[in-house]
């Protein structure tokens, strides 16, 4: 049976990524491992590893993406929590079987062959939950 292994990252959505970096890196003292632009998501993201997980800062780079609309509606703050699982399709099948609403019924494939999918926040008491499965585990 599919299992959750760890919290992979929590994602915070921001308008001002430099301001957020100044807090998380300069004031709170985390190191930035990577800053990149995700063309598919139309977002600039920064990763700050901490204790085997990461804080991910996400800034929408266009005005009309899903992320941009989310930011307009709710303002900056918590966007999603990501859980690493050992079998993402197995987890999605189990959720579907139990009538849990999903954003993605089959995983998408991202950087380095990582599979990911989202559970709908209406089914998770208001928290958007992302699932990750790393290749080769
Ligand atoms: Co994420």
mmCIF file of N, CA and C and ligand atoms in Angstrom:
data_model
loop_
_atom_site.group_PDB
_atom_site.id
_atom_site.type_symbol
_atom_site.label_atom_id
_atom_site.label_comp_id
_atom_site.label_asym_id
_atom_site.label_seq_id
_atom_site.Cartn_x
_atom_site.Cartn_y
_atom_site.Cartn_z
ATOM 1 N N UNK A 1 0.841 -1.209 0.000
ATOM 2 C CA UNK A 1 0.000 0.000 0.000
ATOM 3 C C UNK A 1 0.871 1.253 0.000
ATOM 4 N N UNK A 2 0.444 2.230 -0.777
ATOM 5 C CA UNK A 2 1.214 3.478 -0.923
ATOM 6 C C UNK A 2 1.365 4.183 0.425
ATOM 7 N N UNK A 3 2.557 4.684 0.646
ATOM 8 C CA UNK A 3 2.856 5.321 1.933
ATOM 9 C C UNK A 3 3.457 6.709 1.762
ATOM 10 N N UNK A 4 3.140 7.577 2.720
ATOM 11 C CA UNK A 4 3.789 8.894 2.782
ATOM 12 C C UNK A 4 5.119 8.726 3.494
ATOM 13 N N UNK A 5 6.183 9.274 2.910
ATOM 14 C CA UNK A 5 7.514 9.140 3.491
ATOM 15 C C UNK A 5 7.949 10.356 4.294
ATOM 16 N N UNK A 6 7.660 11.535 3.791
ATOM 17 C CA UNK A 6 8.143 12.737 4.464
ATOM 18 C C UNK A 6 7.468 13.965 3.874
ATOM 19 N N UNK A 7 7.623 15.094 4.553
ATOM 20 C CA UNK A 7 7.219 16.368 3.965
ATOM 21 C C UNK A 7 8.359 16.812 3.064
ATOM 22 N N UNK A 8 8.103 16.914 1.773
ATOM 23 C CA UNK A 8 9.158 17.303 0.840
ATOM 24 C C UNK A 8 9.386 18.808 0.853
ATOM 25 N N UNK A 9 8.292 19.558 0.726
ATOM 26 C CA UNK A 9 8.426 21.023 0.802
ATOM 27 C C UNK A 9 7.097 21.646 1.169
ATOM 28 N N UNK A 10 7.198 22.878 1.675
ATOM 29 C CA UNK A 10 6.003 23.691 1.766
ATOM 30 C C UNK A 10 6.222 24.881 0.842
ATOM 31 N N UNK A 11 5.182 25.244 0.114
ATOM 32 C CA UNK A 11 5.309 26.309 -0.872
ATOM 33 C C UNK A 11 4.542 27.533 -0.396
ATOM 34 N N UNK A 12 5.225 28.666 -0.439
ATOM 35 C CA UNK A 12 4.636 29.936 -0.053
ATOM 36 C C UNK A 12 4.548 30.794 -1.307
ATOM 37 N N UNK A 13 3.392 31.393 -1.525
ATOM 38 C CA UNK A 13 3.222 32.217 -2.719
ATOM 39 C C UNK A 13 3.436 33.675 -2.344
ATOM 40 N N UNK A 14 4.218 34.374 -3.157
ATOM 41 C CA UNK A 14 4.582 35.765 -2.860
ATOM 42 C C UNK A 14 4.516 36.604 -4.128
ATOM 43 N N UNK A 15 4.327 37.891 -3.929
ATOM 44 C CA UNK A 15 4.431 38.835 -5.034
ATOM 45 C C UNK A 15 5.871 39.328 -5.105
ATOM 46 N N UNK A 16 6.446 39.527 -3.933
ATOM 47 C CA UNK A 16 7.759 40.155 -3.801
ATOM 48 C C UNK A 16 8.784 39.077 -3.419
ATOM 49 N N UNK A 17 9.398 38.454 -4.415
ATOM 50 C CA UNK A 17 10.304 37.340 -4.094
ATOM 51 C C UNK A 17 11.592 37.848 -3.447
ATOM 52 N N UNK A 18 12.032 39.040 -3.810
ATOM 53 C CA UNK A 18 13.238 39.583 -3.166
ATOM 54 C C UNK A 18 12.981 39.866 -1.694
ATOM 55 N N UNK A 19 11.816 40.393 -1.400
ATOM 56 C CA UNK A 19 11.457 40.655 -0.006
ATOM 57 C C UNK A 19 11.351 39.358 0.782
ATOM 58 N N UNK A 20 10.764 38.350 0.158
ATOM 59 C CA UNK A 20 10.619 37.054 0.837
ATOM 60 C C UNK A 20 11.981 36.403 1.040
ATOM 61 N N UNK A 21 12.869 36.543 0.036
ATOM 62 C CA UNK A 21 14.230 35.999 0.185
ATOM 63 C C UNK A 21 14.972 36.723 1.289
ATOM 64 N N UNK A 22 14.762 37.999 1.365
ATOM 65 C CA UNK A 22 15.441 38.761 2.392
ATOM 66 C C UNK A 22 15.021 38.264 3.778
ATOM 67 N N UNK A 23 13.756 37.898 3.942
ATOM 68 C CA UNK A 23 13.319 37.333 5.219
ATOM 69 C C UNK A 23 13.873 35.920 5.435
ATOM 70 N N UNK A 24 13.595 35.031 4.483
ATOM 71 C CA UNK A 24 13.916 33.609 4.699
ATOM 72 C C UNK A 24 15.424 33.325 4.652
ATOM 73 N N UNK A 25 16.151 34.045 3.789
ATOM 74 C CA UNK A 25 17.590 33.812 3.664
ATOM 75 C C UNK A 25 18.359 34.714 4.629
ATOM 76 N N UNK A 26 18.123 36.016 4.529
ATOM 77 C CA UNK A 26 18.995 36.942 5.250
ATOM 78 C C UNK A 26 18.632 37.034 6.723
ATOM 79 N N UNK A 27 17.347 37.023 7.043
ATOM 80 C CA UNK A 27 16.953 37.184 8.443
ATOM 81 C C UNK A 27 16.838 35.832 9.147
ATOM 82 N N UNK A 28 16.112 34.892 8.529
ATOM 83 C CA UNK A 28 15.945 33.593 9.187
ATOM 84 C C UNK A 28 17.141 32.674 8.961
ATOM 85 N N UNK A 29 17.977 32.975 7.980
ATOM 86 C CA UNK A 29 19.256 32.291 7.842
ATOM 87 C C UNK A 29 19.275 31.017 7.041
ATOM 88 N N UNK A 30 18.212 30.734 6.277
ATOM 89 C CA UNK A 30 18.259 29.545 5.414
ATOM 90 C C UNK A 30 19.107 29.838 4.178
ATOM 91 N N UNK A 31 19.692 28.775 3.599
ATOM 92 C CA UNK A 31 20.439 28.951 2.360
ATOM 93 C C UNK A 31 19.557 28.660 1.166
ATOM 94 N N UNK A 32 19.795 29.386 0.091
ATOM 95 C CA UNK A 32 19.050 29.152 -1.148
ATOM 96 C C UNK A 32 19.807 28.120 -1.972
ATOM 97 N N UNK A 33 19.142 27.028 -2.339
ATOM 98 C CA UNK A 33 19.830 26.017 -3.148
ATOM 99 C C UNK A 33 19.652 26.292 -4.635
ATOM 100 N N UNK A 34 18.545 26.912 -4.988
ATOM 101 C CA UNK A 34 18.248 27.094 -6.403
ATOM 102 C C UNK A 34 17.164 28.151 -6.588
ATOM 103 N N UNK A 35 17.378 28.992 -7.590
ATOM 104 C CA UNK A 35 16.311 29.908 -8.016
ATOM 105 C C UNK A 35 16.126 29.651 -9.498
ATOM 106 N N UNK A 36 14.888 29.400 -9.910
ATOM 107 C CA UNK A 36 14.696 29.150 -11.336
ATOM 108 C C UNK A 36 13.313 29.603 -11.786
ATOM 109 N N UNK A 37 13.182 29.622 -13.105
ATOM 110 C CA UNK A 37 11.911 30.006 -13.695
ATOM 111 C C UNK A 37 11.237 28.749 -14.237
ATOM 112 N N UNK A 38 10.015 28.499 -13.812
ATOM 113 C CA UNK A 38 9.265 27.359 -14.337
ATOM 114 C C UNK A 38 8.353 27.878 -15.439
ATOM 115 N N UNK A 39 8.716 27.578 -16.678
ATOM 116 C CA UNK A 39 7.928 28.126 -17.783
ATOM 117 C C UNK A 39 6.509 27.560 -17.791
ATOM 118 N N UNK A 40 6.388 26.270 -17.527
ATOM 119 C CA UNK A 40 5.069 25.633 -17.514
ATOM 120 C C UNK A 40 4.115 26.272 -16.515
ATOM 121 N N UNK A 41 4.644 26.652 -15.376
ATOM 122 C CA UNK A 41 3.805 27.228 -14.314
ATOM 123 C C UNK A 41 3.792 28.751 -14.379
ATOM 124 N N UNK A 42 4.601 29.344 -15.260
ATOM 125 C CA UNK A 42 4.768 30.799 -15.307
ATOM 126 C C UNK A 42 5.085 31.342 -13.922
ATOM 127 N N UNK A 43 6.153 30.834 -13.343
ATOM 128 C CA UNK A 43 6.520 31.248 -11.992
ATOM 129 C C UNK A 43 8.029 31.219 -11.803
ATOM 130 N N UNK A 44 8.479 32.119 -10.946
ATOM 131 C CA UNK A 44 9.853 32.070 -10.481
ATOM 132 C C UNK A 44 9.817 31.396 -9.113
ATOM 133 N N UNK A 45 10.718 30.450 -8.897
ATOM 134 C CA UNK A 45 10.702 29.727 -7.627
ATOM 135 C C UNK A 45 12.086 29.733 -7.011
ATOM 136 N N UNK A 46 12.129 29.759 -5.697
ATOM 137 C CA UNK A 46 13.384 29.670 -4.948
ATOM 138 C C UNK A 46 13.218 28.566 -3.925
ATOM 139 N N UNK A 47 14.254 27.733 -3.791
ATOM 140 C CA UNK A 47 14.218 26.624 -2.850
ATOM 141 C C UNK A 47 15.197 26.880 -1.713
ATOM 142 N N UNK A 48 14.723 26.689 -0.496
ATOM 143 C CA UNK A 48 15.561 26.881 0.685
ATOM 144 C C UNK A 48 15.465 25.631 1.549
ATOM 145 N N UNK A 49 16.440 24.731 1.423
ATOM 146 C CA UNK A 49 16.392 23.471 2.163
ATOM 147 C C UNK A 49 16.476 23.696 3.666
ATOM 148 N N UNK A 50 15.748 22.869 4.391
ATOM 149 C CA UNK A 50 15.816 22.919 5.854
ATOM 150 C C UNK A 50 15.429 21.546 6.415
ATOM 151 N N UNK A 51 16.360 20.912 7.100
ATOM 152 C CA UNK A 51 16.079 19.656 7.796
ATOM 153 C C UNK A 51 15.497 18.558 6.940
ATOM 154 N N UNK A 52 15.977 18.367 5.721
ATOM 155 C CA UNK A 52 15.468 17.297 4.878
ATOM 156 C C UNK A 52 14.201 17.667 4.123
ATOM 157 N N UNK A 53 13.694 18.875 4.361
ATOM 158 C CA UNK A 53 12.566 19.392 3.589
ATOM 159 C C UNK A 53 13.012 20.715 2.975
ATOM 160 N N UNK A 54 12.102 21.380 2.338
ATOM 161 C CA UNK A 54 12.456 22.675 1.757
ATOM 162 C C UNK A 54 11.302 23.646 1.911
ATOM 163 N N UNK A 55 11.669 24.914 2.023
ATOM 164 C CA UNK A 55 10.701 25.987 1.846
ATOM 165 C C UNK A 55 10.837 26.410 0.383
ATOM 166 N N UNK A 56 9.727 26.493 -0.309
ATOM 167 C CA UNK A 56 9.736 26.914 -1.711
ATOM 168 C C UNK A 56 8.974 28.226 -1.808
ATOM 169 N N UNK A 57 9.635 29.241 -2.332
ATOM 170 C CA UNK A 57 8.964 30.516 -2.564
ATOM 171 C C UNK A 57 8.536 30.553 -4.025
ATOM 172 N N UNK A 58 7.304 30.926 -4.270
ATOM 173 C CA UNK A 58 6.753 30.911 -5.624
ATOM 174 C C UNK A 58 6.211 32.285 -5.960
ATOM 175 N N UNK A 59 6.712 32.850 -7.051
ATOM 176 C CA UNK A 59 6.205 34.139 -7.512
ATOM 177 C C UNK A 59 5.666 33.996 -8.935
ATOM 178 N N UNK A 60 4.358 34.236 -9.127
ATOM 179 C CA UNK A 60 3.810 34.165 -10.484
ATOM 180 C C UNK A 60 4.465 35.230 -11.364
ATOM 181 N N UNK A 61 4.771 34.869 -12.611
ATOM 182 C CA UNK A 61 5.447 35.817 -13.501
ATOM 183 C C UNK A 61 4.541 36.339 -14.620
ATOM 184 N N UNK A 62 3.310 35.824 -14.681
ATOM 185 C CA UNK A 62 2.342 36.430 -15.600
ATOM 186 C C UNK A 62 1.085 36.712 -14.801
ATOM 187 N N UNK A 63 0.215 37.538 -15.376
ATOM 188 C CA UNK A 63 -0.967 37.953 -14.629
ATOM 189 C C UNK A 63 -2.134 36.990 -14.728
ATOM 190 N N UNK A 64 -2.051 36.004 -15.622
ATOM 191 C CA UNK A 64 -3.260 35.227 -15.922
ATOM 192 C C UNK A 64 -3.142 33.736 -15.598
ATOM 193 N N UNK A 65 -2.077 33.337 -14.920
ATOM 194 C CA UNK A 65 -1.931 31.911 -14.590
ATOM 195 C C UNK A 65 -2.801 31.552 -13.392
ATOM 196 N N UNK A 66 -2.936 30.271 -13.138
ATOM 197 C CA UNK A 66 -3.650 29.810 -11.947
ATOM 198 C C UNK A 66 -3.015 30.356 -10.681
ATOM 199 N N UNK A 67 -1.686 30.380 -10.665
ATOM 200 C CA UNK A 67 -0.972 30.899 -9.490
ATOM 201 C C UNK A 67 -1.243 32.388 -9.289
ATOM 202 N N UNK A 68 -1.242 33.133 -10.397
ATOM 203 C CA UNK A 68 -1.487 34.577 -10.302
ATOM 204 C C UNK A 68 -2.898 34.849 -9.783
ATOM 205 N N UNK A 69 -3.852 34.054 -10.258
ATOM 206 C CA UNK A 69 -5.237 34.231 -9.804
ATOM 207 C C UNK A 69 -5.369 33.896 -8.327
ATOM 208 N N UNK A 70 -4.660 32.866 -7.911
ATOM 209 C CA UNK A 70 -4.658 32.478 -6.494
ATOM 210 C C UNK A 70 -4.118 33.623 -5.640
ATOM 211 N N UNK A 71 -3.002 34.193 -6.089
ATOM 212 C CA UNK A 71 -2.381 35.296 -5.342
ATOM 213 C C UNK A 71 -3.317 36.512 -5.276
ATOM 214 N N UNK A 72 -3.979 36.816 -6.389
ATOM 215 C CA UNK A 72 -4.939 37.925 -6.408
ATOM 216 C C UNK A 72 -6.062 37.684 -5.415
ATOM 217 N N UNK A 73 -6.544 36.455 -5.375
ATOM 218 C CA UNK A 73 -7.717 36.142 -4.562
ATOM 219 C C UNK A 73 -7.385 36.082 -3.072
ATOM 220 N N UNK A 74 -6.285 35.396 -2.726
ATOM 221 C CA UNK A 74 -6.009 35.137 -1.311
ATOM 222 C C UNK A 74 -4.870 35.959 -0.736
ATOM 223 N N UNK A 75 -4.097 36.624 -1.604
ATOM 224 C CA UNK A 75 -2.926 37.352 -1.116
ATOM 225 C C UNK A 75 -1.778 36.388 -0.860
ATOM 226 N N UNK A 76 -0.622 36.921 -0.457
ATOM 227 C CA UNK A 76 0.536 36.061 -0.217
ATOM 228 C C UNK A 76 0.318 35.169 0.997
ATOM 229 N N UNK A 77 0.982 34.026 0.999
ATOM 230 C CA UNK A 77 0.869 33.118 2.154
ATOM 231 C C UNK A 77 1.139 31.692 1.739
ATOM 232 N N UNK A 78 0.594 30.787 2.552
ATOM 233 C CA UNK A 78 0.759 29.365 2.310
ATOM 234 C C UNK A 78 0.087 28.983 0.991
ATOM 235 N N UNK A 79 0.776 28.264 0.123
ATOM 236 C CA UNK A 79 0.135 27.808 -1.109
ATOM 237 C C UNK A 79 -0.150 26.312 -1.090
ATOM 238 N N UNK A 80 0.875 25.496 -0.826
ATOM 239 C CA UNK A 80 0.618 24.054 -0.718
ATOM 240 C C UNK A 80 1.676 23.368 0.122
ATOM 241 N N UNK A 81 1.336 22.170 0.555
ATOM 242 C CA UNK A 81 2.302 21.318 1.236
ATOM 243 C C UNK A 81 2.512 20.103 0.345
ATOM 244 N N UNK A 82 3.751 19.671 0.235
ATOM 245 C CA UNK A 82 4.068 18.548 -0.644
ATOM 246 C C UNK A 82 4.599 17.371 0.162
ATOM 247 N N UNK A 83 3.960 16.230 -0.041
ATOM 248 C CA UNK A 83 4.341 15.000 0.650
ATOM 249 C C UNK A 83 5.016 14.045 -0.325
ATOM 250 N N UNK A 84 6.149 13.523 0.066
ATOM 251 C CA UNK A 84 6.776 12.493 -0.763
ATOM 252 C C UNK A 84 6.121 11.157 -0.449
ATOM 253 N N UNK A 85 5.731 10.436 -1.505
ATOM 254 C CA UNK A 85 5.142 9.107 -1.341
ATOM 255 C C UNK A 85 5.987 8.084 -2.101
ATOM 256 N N UNK A 86 5.834 6.828 -1.737
ATOM 257 C CA UNK A 86 6.648 5.803 -2.406
ATOM 258 C C UNK A 86 5.984 5.301 -3.686
ATOM 259 N N UNK A 87 4.666 5.531 -3.820
ATOM 260 C CA UNK A 87 3.939 5.028 -4.992
ATOM 261 C C UNK A 87 2.802 6.011 -5.292
ATOM 262 N N UNK A 88 3.089 6.972 -6.152
ATOM 263 C CA UNK A 88 2.122 8.070 -6.350
ATOM 264 C C UNK A 88 0.853 7.569 -7.025
ATOM 265 N N UNK A 89 0.978 6.694 -8.035
ATOM 266 C CA UNK A 89 -0.237 6.207 -8.698
ATOM 267 C C UNK A 89 -1.082 5.390 -7.723
ATOM 268 N N UNK A 90 -0.422 4.599 -6.899
ATOM 269 C CA UNK A 90 -1.137 3.825 -5.882
ATOM 270 C C UNK A 90 -1.881 4.727 -4.916
ATOM 271 N N UNK A 91 -1.240 5.826 -4.519
ATOM 272 C CA UNK A 91 -1.873 6.769 -3.599
ATOM 273 C C UNK A 91 -3.060 7.451 -4.269
ATOM 274 N N UNK A 92 -2.899 7.862 -5.531
ATOM 275 C CA UNK A 92 -3.995 8.516 -6.256
ATOM 276 C C UNK A 92 -5.172 7.552 -6.435
ATOM 277 N N UNK A 93 -4.866 6.302 -6.746
ATOM 278 C CA UNK A 93 -5.935 5.308 -6.914
ATOM 279 C C UNK A 93 -6.702 5.103 -5.610
ATOM 280 N N UNK A 94 -5.959 5.040 -4.523
ATOM 281 C CA UNK A 94 -6.607 4.860 -3.222
ATOM 282 C C UNK A 94 -7.502 6.057 -2.889
ATOM 283 N N UNK A 95 -7.009 7.264 -3.154
ATOM 284 C CA UNK A 95 -7.794 8.468 -2.874
ATOM 285 C C UNK A 95 -9.064 8.490 -3.729
ATOM 286 N N UNK A 96 -8.903 8.169 -5.006
ATOM 287 C CA UNK A 96 -10.029 8.170 -5.935
ATOM 288 C C UNK A 96 -11.088 7.165 -5.500
ATOM 289 N N UNK A 97 -10.617 5.983 -5.140
ATOM 290 C CA UNK A 97 -11.499 4.927 -4.639
ATOM 291 C C UNK A 97 -12.352 5.419 -3.478
ATOM 292 N N UNK A 98 -11.757 6.279 -2.648
ATOM 293 C CA UNK A 98 -12.470 6.760 -1.472
ATOM 294 C C UNK A 98 -13.222 8.062 -1.734
ATOM 295 N N UNK A 99 -13.310 8.428 -3.019
ATOM 296 C CA UNK A 99 -14.119 9.584 -3.385
ATOM 297 C C UNK A 99 -13.456 10.916 -3.087
ATOM 298 N N UNK A 100 -12.148 10.916 -2.887
ATOM 299 C CA UNK A 100 -11.421 12.168 -2.628
ATOM 300 C C UNK A 100 -11.188 12.880 -3.959
ATOM 301 N N UNK A 101 -11.581 14.138 -4.003
ATOM 302 C CA UNK A 101 -11.456 14.900 -5.243
ATOM 303 C C UNK A 101 -9.988 15.224 -5.532
ATOM 304 N N UNK A 102 -9.571 14.951 -6.758
ATOM 305 C CA UNK A 102 -8.179 15.169 -7.146
ATOM 306 C C UNK A 102 -8.098 16.254 -8.217
ATOM 307 N N UNK A 103 -7.009 16.988 -8.232
ATOM 308 C CA UNK A 103 -6.726 17.890 -9.341
ATOM 309 C C UNK A 103 -6.166 17.070 -10.505
ATOM 310 N N UNK A 104 -5.276 16.138 -10.178
ATOM 311 C CA UNK A 104 -4.647 15.279 -11.191
ATOM 312 C C UNK A 104 -4.919 13.811 -10.868
ATOM 313 N N UNK A 105 -5.603 13.122 -11.769
ATOM 314 C CA UNK A 105 -5.887 11.701 -11.509
ATOM 315 C C UNK A 105 -4.715 10.814 -11.892
ATOM 316 N N UNK A 106 -3.877 11.332 -12.792
ATOM 317 C CA UNK A 106 -2.618 10.633 -13.080
ATOM 318 C C UNK A 106 -1.496 11.647 -12.884
ATOM 319 N N UNK A 107 -0.331 11.163 -12.426
ATOM 320 C CA UNK A 107 0.753 12.095 -12.145
ATOM 321 C C UNK A 107 1.329 12.735 -13.405
ATOM 322 N N UNK A 108 1.834 13.939 -13.259
ATOM 323 C CA UNK A 108 2.621 14.583 -14.310
ATOM 324 C C UNK A 108 4.090 14.321 -14.011
ATOM 325 N N UNK A 109 4.918 14.500 -15.024
ATOM 326 C CA UNK A 109 6.343 14.283 -14.806
ATOM 327 C C UNK A 109 7.084 15.601 -14.901
ATOM 328 N N UNK A 110 7.871 15.891 -13.872
ATOM 329 C CA UNK A 110 8.606 17.156 -13.827
ATOM 330 C C UNK A 110 10.096 16.936 -14.009
ATOM 331 N N UNK A 111 10.879 17.877 -13.494
ATOM 332 C CA UNK A 111 12.339 17.830 -13.574
ATOM 333 C C UNK A 111 12.877 16.511 -13.035
ATOM 334 N N UNK A 112 13.882 15.979 -13.684
ATOM 335 C CA UNK A 112 14.598 14.785 -13.231
ATOM 336 C C UNK A 112 13.673 13.574 -13.070
ATOM 337 N N UNK A 113 12.593 13.516 -13.862
ATOM 338 C CA UNK A 113 11.715 12.362 -13.839
ATOM 339 C C UNK A 113 10.842 12.231 -12.602
ATOM 340 N N UNK A 114 10.782 13.318 -11.840
ATOM 341 C CA UNK A 114 9.967 13.312 -10.630
ATOM 342 C C UNK A 114 8.490 13.352 -11.021
ATOM 343 N N UNK A 115 7.679 12.505 -10.397
ATOM 344 C CA UNK A 115 6.242 12.510 -10.688
ATOM 345 C C UNK A 115 5.518 13.328 -9.625
ATOM 346 N N UNK A 116 4.507 14.082 -10.052
ATOM 347 C CA UNK A 116 3.767 14.885 -9.083
ATOM 348 C C UNK A 116 2.294 14.988 -9.467
ATOM 349 N N UNK A 117 1.463 15.224 -8.444
ATOM 350 C CA UNK A 117 0.021 15.377 -8.651
ATOM 351 C C UNK A 117 -0.529 16.140 -7.454
ATOM 352 N N UNK A 118 -1.662 16.795 -7.675
ATOM 353 C CA UNK A 118 -2.287 17.567 -6.597
ATOM 354 C C UNK A 118 -3.631 16.971 -6.184
ATOM 355 N N UNK A 119 -3.893 17.037 -4.887
ATOM 356 C CA UNK A 119 -5.202 16.678 -4.334
ATOM 357 C C UNK A 119 -5.983 17.986 -4.185
ATOM 358 N N UNK A 120 -7.244 17.961 -4.516
ATOM 359 C CA UNK A 120 -8.035 19.202 -4.488
ATOM 360 C C UNK A 120 -8.214 19.733 -3.061
ATOM 361 N N UNK A 121 -8.000 21.040 -2.863
ATOM 362 C CA UNK A 121 -8.111 21.591 -1.498
ATOM 363 C C UNK A 121 -9.496 21.439 -0.868
ATOM 364 N N UNK A 122 -10.529 21.277 -1.705
ATOM 365 C CA UNK A 122 -11.877 21.072 -1.144
ATOM 366 C C UNK A 122 -11.948 19.739 -0.395
ATOM 367 N N UNK A 123 -11.070 18.805 -0.773
ATOM 368 C CA UNK A 123 -11.085 17.482 -0.151
ATOM 369 C C UNK A 123 -10.116 17.387 1.020
ATOM 370 N N UNK A 124 -9.341 18.447 1.237
ATOM 371 C CA UNK A 124 -8.281 18.360 2.248
ATOM 372 C C UNK A 124 -8.400 19.483 3.274
ATOM 373 N N UNK A 125 -9.620 19.888 3.542
ATOM 374 C CA UNK A 125 -9.872 20.905 4.561
ATOM 375 C C UNK A 125 -9.118 22.198 4.266
ATOM 376 N N UNK A 126 -9.111 22.555 2.973
ATOM 377 C CA UNK A 126 -8.598 23.862 2.596
ATOM 378 C C UNK A 126 -7.119 23.945 2.285
ATOM 379 N N UNK A 127 -6.410 22.828 2.395
ATOM 380 C CA UNK A 127 -4.977 22.865 2.103
ATOM 381 C C UNK A 127 -4.700 22.137 0.782
ATOM 382 N N UNK A 128 -4.131 22.857 -0.165
ATOM 383 C CA UNK A 128 -3.723 22.196 -1.398
ATOM 384 C C UNK A 128 -2.554 21.266 -1.073
ATOM 385 N N UNK A 129 -2.709 19.986 -1.431
ATOM 386 C CA UNK A 129 -1.674 18.994 -1.124
ATOM 387 C C UNK A 129 -1.097 18.462 -2.434
ATOM 388 N N UNK A 130 0.223 18.531 -2.515
ATOM 389 C CA UNK A 130 0.940 17.976 -3.661
ATOM 390 C C UNK A 130 1.573 16.660 -3.244
ATOM 391 N N UNK A 131 1.609 15.711 -4.157
ATOM 392 C CA UNK A 131 2.310 14.447 -3.903
ATOM 393 C C UNK A 131 3.486 14.361 -4.865
ATOM 394 N N UNK A 132 4.595 13.838 -4.373
ATOM 395 C CA UNK A 132 5.801 13.656 -5.185
ATOM 396 C C UNK A 132 6.206 12.196 -5.111
ATOM 397 N N UNK A 133 6.677 11.681 -6.235
ATOM 398 C CA UNK A 133 7.413 10.418 -6.179
ATOM 399 C C UNK A 133 8.700 10.603 -6.963
ATOM 400 N N UNK A 134 9.823 10.333 -6.303
ATOM 401 C CA UNK A 134 11.107 10.445 -6.978
ATOM 402 C C UNK A 134 11.381 9.189 -7.770
ATOM 403 N N UNK A 135 12.072 9.331 -8.903
ATOM 404 C CA UNK A 135 12.389 8.130 -9.685
ATOM 405 C C UNK A 135 13.410 7.255 -8.958
ATOM 406 N N UNK A 136 13.346 5.973 -9.258
ATOM 407 C CA UNK A 136 14.352 5.067 -8.739
ATOM 408 C C UNK A 136 14.257 4.766 -7.267
ATOM 409 N N UNK A 137 13.046 4.808 -6.708
ATOM 410 C CA UNK A 137 12.870 4.400 -5.313
ATOM 411 C C UNK A 137 11.935 3.200 -5.204
HETATM 412 CO CO1 LIG B 1 5.356 22.107 -4.882
#
